[in-house]
Amino acid sequence: MTSSTPAPPRGRERRKRDSRVGDKIFMNLSRGSGILLLVVMAAIAGFLTWRSGIALSKNEGNFLTTFEWTPDAPKPVFGIAVLAFGTIVSALIAMAIAVPVAIGIALFISHYAPRRIAQPFAYLVDLLAAVPSIIYGLWGALFLVPHLDGLTSWMDEYLGWTYIFDQSRAGTTPRTLFTVGILLAIMILPIITAVSREVFRQVPRMHEEAALALGATRWEMIRTAVLPFGRPGIISASMLGLGRALGETIAVAVVLSSNNVFSLHLLDPGGGTFAQNIALKFSEAQPFGRDALMASGLVLFVITLLVNGAARLIVARRKEYSGANA
């Protein structure tokens, strides 16, 4: 008699075959989604570049240094000097205020607050991240602006020697880039806090316990174990908030008293941002004026890509630190 090896059950073979087919389908869908995203970004960049070329070919001024914005005049003259300055300065003010406060709140929720307090506090932060921009804008115009007179007067009196906080037009309503920076800081604070909080929760427990076992205080443990591990996540959260600050439209349009005056006095009304300028002037612009607005949109698109690319490089340089080998 000859012995034969029993054949594997058909059900197992069918499951393996179905599993391979499912893996291939999921892999192709994932690859297709990534390719589609690149195609969409390339299409946006191509469209903006095409329309921008039409506007720049007829511009009578220097696009990078001109303060004026009159693309629909008989001799079109427009530039982004005021818009670029306002966008970058307001975003930097927002980041300088929001990032330290957000990190402090995230550490309080993850490492200091009792669970019965931390959980509701975390829900509140997540809820603030979902508030629409127009609500922040109305709050800023109706509450924040009227209550900043005292702060701006104090800064003008004690910090006016720095020139940038010198209020050259005293008594004016504080619809300034400084006010916009404060409002943007409040808007991006929940986003940075929520992401940083989740990053701090991923710190290996062994790192924290080892630092405490060596005699470190709670702050020393956070400084030596938590913050170094969470640095890439903090950078990513900050860049996410910066992206919103750079592209914020409605809230800035409601609060800022825009004009084409370039001034280094941050407490003087005026200035503008890319997104705000596009939102306010798109509906009344002629076809050529819309091309000029798209040229400014292309600059904002490039700035956003550069910021995110720089963030990726910073995070990549920090990859050598990891708690996985602990």
Short mmCIF file of C-alpha atoms in Angstrom, two decimals:
data_model
loop_
_atom_site.label_atom_id
_atom_site.label_comp_id
_atom_site.label_asym_id
_atom_site.label_seq_id
_atom_site.Cartn_x
_atom_site.Cartn_y
_atom_site.Cartn_z
CA MET A 1 0.00 0.00 0.00
CA THR A 2 1.22 3.47 -0.78
CA SER A 3 0.71 6.32 1.69
CA SER A 4 -0.35 9.67 0.31
CA THR A 5 0.11 13.07 2.00
CA PRO A 6 -3.24 14.48 2.96
CA ALA A 7 -4.18 17.55 0.97
CA PRO A 8 -4.70 20.78 2.91
CA PRO A 9 -8.29 21.74 3.46
CA ARG A 10 -9.82 23.65 0.62
CA GLY A 11 -11.23 26.25 3.01
CA ARG A 12 -7.75 27.28 4.15
CA GLU A 13 -6.53 27.66 0.58
CA ARG A 14 -9.56 29.76 -0.26
CA ARG A 15 -8.95 32.04 2.72
CA LYS A 16 -5.29 32.51 1.76
CA ARG A 17 -6.27 33.29 -1.80
CA ASP A 18 -8.94 35.76 -0.69
CA SER A 19 -6.45 37.34 1.70
CA ARG A 20 -3.90 37.85 -1.09
CA VAL A 21 -6.56 39.36 -3.34
CA GLY A 22 -7.68 41.71 -0.56
CA ASP A 23 -4.09 42.79 0.10
CA LYS A 24 -3.55 43.56 -3.58
CA ILE A 25 -6.79 45.52 -3.81
CA PHE A 26 -5.94 47.55 -0.71
CA MET A 27 -2.38 48.18 -1.93
CA ASN A 28 -3.61 49.37 -5.32
CA LEU A 29 -6.25 51.60 -3.73
CA SER A 30 -3.67 53.12 -1.41
CA ARG A 31 -1.24 53.68 -4.28
CA GLY A 32 -4.00 55.18 -6.40
CA SER A 33 -5.01 57.54 -3.60
CA GLY A 34 -1.44 58.78 -3.25
CA ILE A 35 -1.10 59.28 -7.00
CA LEU A 36 -4.46 61.07 -7.13
CA LEU A 37 -3.33 63.47 -4.41
CA LEU A 38 -0.16 64.30 -6.36
CA VAL A 39 -2.19 64.80 -9.53
CA VAL A 40 -4.60 67.17 -7.77
CA MET A 41 -1.74 69.21 -6.29
CA ALA A 42 -0.01 69.36 -9.65
CA ALA A 43 -3.27 70.45 -11.30
CA ILE A 44 -3.74 73.22 -8.73
CA ALA A 45 -0.15 74.40 -9.15
CA GLY A 46 -0.44 74.30 -12.93
CA PHE A 47 -3.71 76.24 -12.97
CA LEU A 48 -2.38 78.91 -10.61
CA THR A 49 0.84 79.20 -12.61
CA TRP A 50 -1.07 79.59 -15.88
CA ARG A 51 -3.38 82.31 -14.56
CA SER A 52 -0.51 84.01 -12.75
CA GLY A 53 1.53 84.20 -15.95
CA ILE A 54 -1.31 86.07 -17.64
CA ALA A 55 -1.39 88.65 -14.85
CA LEU A 56 2.35 89.08 -14.42
CA SER A 57 2.87 89.60 -18.16
CA LYS A 58 0.83 92.84 -17.99
CA ASN A 59 1.87 94.09 -14.56
CA GLU A 60 3.39 97.59 -14.67
CA GLY A 61 4.95 97.25 -11.21
CA ASN A 62 7.31 94.89 -9.45
CA PHE A 63 5.25 91.97 -8.18
CA LEU A 64 7.50 91.35 -5.17
CA THR A 65 8.15 94.90 -3.94
CA THR A 66 5.16 97.00 -4.99
CA PHE A 67 2.78 98.10 -2.22
CA GLU A 68 -0.10 99.13 -4.47
CA TRP A 69 -2.88 96.76 -5.56
CA THR A 70 -4.76 98.16 -8.58
CA PRO A 71 -4.82 95.38 -11.18
CA ASP A 72 -8.03 96.65 -12.82
CA ALA A 73 -6.68 100.14 -13.51
CA PRO A 74 -5.89 101.20 -17.11
CA LYS A 75 -2.24 100.56 -16.23
CA PRO A 76 -2.37 97.57 -13.88
CA VAL A 77 0.01 97.85 -10.94
CA PHE A 78 0.01 95.29 -8.15
CA GLY A 79 2.45 93.70 -5.75
CA ILE A 80 2.54 91.41 -2.73
CA ALA A 81 4.94 93.29 -0.42
CA VAL A 82 2.25 94.34 2.06
CA LEU A 83 0.40 91.01 1.81
CA ALA A 84 3.50 88.89 2.34
CA PHE A 85 4.60 90.99 5.31
CA GLY A 86 1.17 90.85 6.93
CA THR A 87 0.76 87.12 6.39
CA ILE A 88 4.17 86.17 7.77
CA VAL A 89 4.17 88.63 10.70
CA SER A 90 0.66 87.73 11.91
CA ALA A 91 1.46 84.02 11.66
CA LEU A 92 4.73 84.45 13.59
CA ILE A 93 2.95 86.39 16.34
CA ALA A 94 0.35 83.64 16.55
CA MET A 95 2.99 80.92 16.77
CA ALA A 96 5.01 82.80 19.41
CA ILE A 97 1.92 83.00 21.61
CA ALA A 98 0.21 79.69 20.86
CA VAL A 99 3.04 77.12 20.85
CA PRO A 100 4.32 77.61 24.44
CA VAL A 101 0.78 77.83 25.83
CA ALA A 102 -0.33 74.76 23.86
CA ILE A 103 2.62 72.69 25.09
CA GLY A 104 1.88 73.74 28.66
CA ILE A 105 -1.79 72.78 28.36
CA ALA A 106 -0.91 69.45 26.74
CA LEU A 107 1.55 68.62 29.54
CA PHE A 108 -1.02 69.59 32.15
CA ILE A 109 -3.62 67.27 30.63
CA SER A 110 -1.25 64.35 30.09
CA HIS A 111 1.01 64.49 33.16
CA TYR A 112 -0.33 66.80 35.87
CA ALA A 113 -4.12 66.92 35.96
CA PRO A 114 -6.09 64.15 37.71
CA ARG A 115 -8.06 61.93 35.35
CA ARG A 116 -11.42 63.34 36.45
CA ILE A 117 -10.20 66.82 35.42
CA ALA A 118 -8.02 65.88 32.46
CA GLN A 119 -10.75 64.07 30.53
CA PRO A 120 -13.30 66.93 30.46
CA PHE A 121 -10.50 69.41 29.80
CA ALA A 122 -9.33 67.39 26.81
CA TYR A 123 -12.90 67.26 25.46
CA LEU A 124 -13.13 71.03 25.79
CA VAL A 125 -9.90 71.53 23.84
CA ASP A 126 -11.12 69.21 21.07
CA LEU A 127 -14.42 71.11 20.96
CA LEU A 128 -12.66 74.45 20.55
CA ALA A 129 -10.81 73.07 17.52
CA ALA A 130 -14.18 72.60 15.78
CA VAL A 131 -15.45 76.17 16.25
CA PRO A 132 -15.99 77.84 12.81
CA SER A 133 -13.71 80.68 11.80
CA ILE A 134 -16.54 83.19 11.50
CA ILE A 135 -17.36 82.71 15.19
CA TYR A 136 -13.78 83.55 16.12
CA GLY A 137 -13.92 86.54 13.77
CA LEU A 138 -17.13 87.93 15.29
CA TRP A 139 -15.76 87.41 18.80
CA GLY A 140 -12.55 89.16 17.83
CA ALA A 141 -14.33 92.15 16.28
CA LEU A 142 -16.95 92.58 19.02
CA PHE A 143 -14.96 91.65 22.13
CA LEU A 144 -11.21 91.36 21.53
CA VAL A 145 -10.68 94.60 19.60
CA PRO A 146 -12.52 96.90 22.09
CA HIS A 147 -10.65 95.38 25.05
CA LEU A 148 -7.14 95.73 23.61
CA ASP A 149 -6.88 99.49 24.07
CA GLY A 150 -5.27 99.12 27.48
CA LEU A 151 -2.74 96.55 26.30
CA THR A 152 -1.73 98.52 23.22
CA SER A 153 -1.36 101.72 25.27
CA TRP A 154 0.82 99.90 27.81
CA MET A 155 3.00 98.39 25.07
CA ASP A 156 3.33 101.77 23.38
CA GLU A 157 4.43 103.38 26.66
CA TYR A 158 6.88 100.73 27.89
CA LEU A 159 7.92 98.95 24.68
CA GLY A 160 7.71 101.79 22.21
CA TRP A 161 11.50 102.07 22.20
CA THR A 162 11.59 98.84 20.16
CA TYR A 163 10.03 100.74 17.23
CA ILE A 164 7.80 97.83 16.23
CA PHE A 165 5.57 98.46 19.29
CA ASP A 166 5.60 102.22 18.84
CA GLN A 167 2.03 103.36 18.19
CA SER A 168 2.55 106.25 15.78
CA ARG A 169 -1.20 106.91 15.52
CA ALA A 170 -2.31 107.02 19.15
CA GLY A 171 -5.99 106.64 19.96
CA THR A 172 -6.83 104.52 16.92
CA THR A 173 -8.87 101.33 17.11
CA PRO A 174 -6.52 98.33 17.47
CA ARG A 175 -7.52 96.58 14.24
CA THR A 176 -3.89 95.76 13.65
CA LEU A 177 -1.64 92.86 12.70
CA PHE A 178 -0.87 92.43 16.38
CA THR A 179 -4.57 91.92 17.10
CA VAL A 180 -4.80 89.47 14.21
CA GLY A 181 -1.84 87.56 15.63
CA ILE A 182 -3.56 87.23 19.01
CA LEU A 183 -6.78 86.04 17.36
CA LEU A 184 -4.93 83.51 15.21
CA ALA A 185 -3.09 82.26 18.30
CA ILE A 186 -6.43 81.54 19.97
CA MET A 187 -7.65 79.77 16.83
CA ILE A 188 -4.65 77.47 16.40
CA LEU A 189 -4.19 76.80 20.11
CA PRO A 190 -6.66 73.86 20.25
CA ILE A 191 -5.08 72.15 17.21
CA ILE A 192 -1.53 72.29 18.56
CA THR A 193 -2.71 71.28 22.05
CA ALA A 194 -4.68 68.26 20.85
CA VAL A 195 -1.88 66.86 18.70
CA SER A 196 0.81 67.52 21.32
CA ARG A 197 -1.31 65.86 24.00
CA GLU A 198 -1.62 62.66 21.97
CA VAL A 199 2.14 62.70 21.29
CA PHE A 200 2.97 63.04 24.99
CA ARG A 201 0.71 60.09 25.75
CA GLN A 202 2.80 57.91 23.42
CA VAL A 203 6.00 58.39 25.45
CA PRO A 204 7.14 54.92 26.67
CA ARG A 205 6.24 54.44 30.30
CA MET A 206 9.66 52.87 30.90
CA HIS A 207 11.38 56.17 30.04
CA GLU A 208 9.35 58.08 32.56
CA GLU A 209 9.75 55.46 35.29
CA ALA A 210 13.50 55.24 34.69
CA ALA A 211 13.90 59.01 35.08
CA LEU A 212 11.85 59.02 38.28
CA ALA A 213 13.78 56.03 39.63
CA LEU A 214 17.04 57.95 39.16
CA GLY A 215 15.72 60.69 41.42
CA ALA A 216 14.38 63.15 38.86
CA THR A 217 11.53 65.43 39.79
CA ARG A 218 8.41 65.44 37.65
CA TRP A 219 9.61 68.47 35.68
CA GLU A 220 13.07 66.93 35.20
CA MET A 221 11.41 63.74 33.97
CA ILE A 222 9.34 65.74 31.48
CA ARG A 223 12.40 67.73 30.35
CA THR A 224 14.63 64.69 29.85
CA ALA A 225 12.17 62.00 28.73
CA VAL A 226 8.89 63.46 27.51
CA LEU A 227 9.91 66.56 25.57
CA PRO A 228 12.79 64.95 23.61
CA PHE A 229 10.60 62.01 22.62
CA GLY A 230 7.72 64.29 21.62
CA ARG A 231 9.78 66.91 19.77
CA PRO A 232 8.92 65.64 16.26
CA GLY A 233 5.24 65.56 17.19
CA ILE A 234 5.42 69.08 18.61
CA ILE A 235 7.00 70.30 15.38
CA SER A 236 4.31 68.59 13.31
CA ALA A 237 1.56 70.06 15.49
CA SER A 238 3.11 73.51 15.21
CA MET A 239 3.31 73.27 11.43
CA LEU A 240 -0.33 72.18 11.32
CA GLY A 241 -1.28 75.24 13.31
CA LEU A 242 0.96 77.46 11.20
CA GLY A 243 -0.77 76.20 8.06
CA ARG A 244 -4.11 77.35 9.43
CA ALA A 245 -2.66 80.69 10.53
CA LEU A 246 -1.20 81.35 7.07
CA GLY A 247 -4.43 80.54 5.26
CA GLU A 248 -7.02 81.98 7.64
CA THR A 249 -9.48 84.20 5.77
CA ILE A 250 -12.79 85.17 7.35
CA ALA A 251 -11.57 85.88 10.88
CA VAL A 252 -8.76 88.10 9.58
CA ALA A 253 -11.10 89.91 7.18
CA VAL A 254 -13.51 90.73 10.03
CA VAL A 255 -10.86 91.98 12.46
CA LEU A 256 -8.18 93.67 10.35
CA SER A 257 -8.51 97.18 8.96
CA SER A 258 -6.78 96.46 5.67
CA ASN A 259 -4.91 98.92 3.49
CA ASN A 260 -1.87 99.00 1.23
CA VAL A 261 0.37 100.85 3.69
CA PHE A 262 3.59 99.07 4.63
CA SER A 263 4.44 99.79 8.26
CA LEU A 264 6.72 98.14 10.79
CA HIS A 265 4.60 99.57 13.60
CA LEU A 266 2.58 96.51 14.55
CA LEU A 267 0.20 98.56 16.71
CA ASP A 268 -0.93 100.79 13.83
CA PRO A 269 -4.07 99.82 11.89
CA GLY A 270 -3.54 98.51 8.40
CA GLY A 271 -1.75 95.83 6.48
CA GLY A 272 -3.24 92.73 4.92
CA THR A 273 -2.77 89.03 4.25
CA PHE A 274 -2.97 86.91 1.12
CA ALA A 275 -6.13 85.04 2.07
CA GLN A 276 -7.92 88.12 3.36
CA ASN A 277 -7.09 90.12 0.24
CA ILE A 278 -8.40 87.34 -2.02
CA ALA A 279 -11.63 86.99 -0.02
CA LEU A 280 -12.38 90.72 0.03
CA LYS A 281 -11.54 91.56 -3.58
CA PHE A 282 -12.43 88.45 -5.57
CA SER A 283 -16.15 89.24 -5.98
CA GLU A 284 -15.56 92.79 -7.27
CA ALA A 285 -12.48 92.07 -9.37
CA GLN A 286 -12.50 92.04 -13.15
CA PRO A 287 -11.13 88.99 -15.03
CA PHE A 288 -7.61 90.41 -15.05
CA GLY A 289 -7.92 91.35 -11.38
CA ARG A 290 -8.84 87.75 -10.59
CA ASP A 291 -5.72 86.59 -12.39
CA ALA A 292 -3.71 88.93 -10.16
CA LEU A 293 -5.39 87.47 -7.08
CA MET A 294 -4.49 83.99 -8.30
CA ALA A 295 -0.89 85.13 -8.63
CA SER A 296 -0.94 86.08 -4.96
CA GLY A 297 -2.59 82.74 -4.21
CA LEU A 298 0.27 80.98 -5.96
CA VAL A 299 2.74 82.72 -3.64
CA LEU A 300 0.75 81.57 -0.61
CA PHE A 301 0.67 78.05 -2.08
CA VAL A 302 4.47 78.06 -2.43
CA ILE A 303 4.97 79.46 1.09
CA THR A 304 2.79 76.69 2.52
CA LEU A 305 4.74 74.02 0.64
CA LEU A 306 8.06 75.45 1.82
CA VAL A 307 6.89 75.55 5.45
CA ASN A 308 5.68 71.96 5.36
CA GLY A 309 8.83 70.83 3.56
CA ALA A 310 11.00 72.50 6.20
CA ALA A 311 8.97 70.80 8.92
CA ARG A 312 9.47 67.41 7.28
CA LEU A 313 13.23 67.98 7.14
CA ILE A 314 13.34 68.93 10.82
CA VAL A 315 11.33 65.88 11.82
CA ALA A 316 13.48 63.60 9.65
CA ARG A 317 16.63 64.85 11.41
CA ARG A 318 15.10 63.85 14.77
CA LYS A 319 14.25 60.28 13.78
CA GLU A 320 17.38 58.91 15.38
CA TYR A 321 15.75 59.44 18.77
CA SER A 322 13.17 56.76 19.41
CA GLY A 323 11.83 54.94 22.41
CA ALA A 324 11.29 51.72 20.52
CA ASN A 325 14.63 50.26 21.62
CA ALA A 326 14.08 50.90 25.30
#
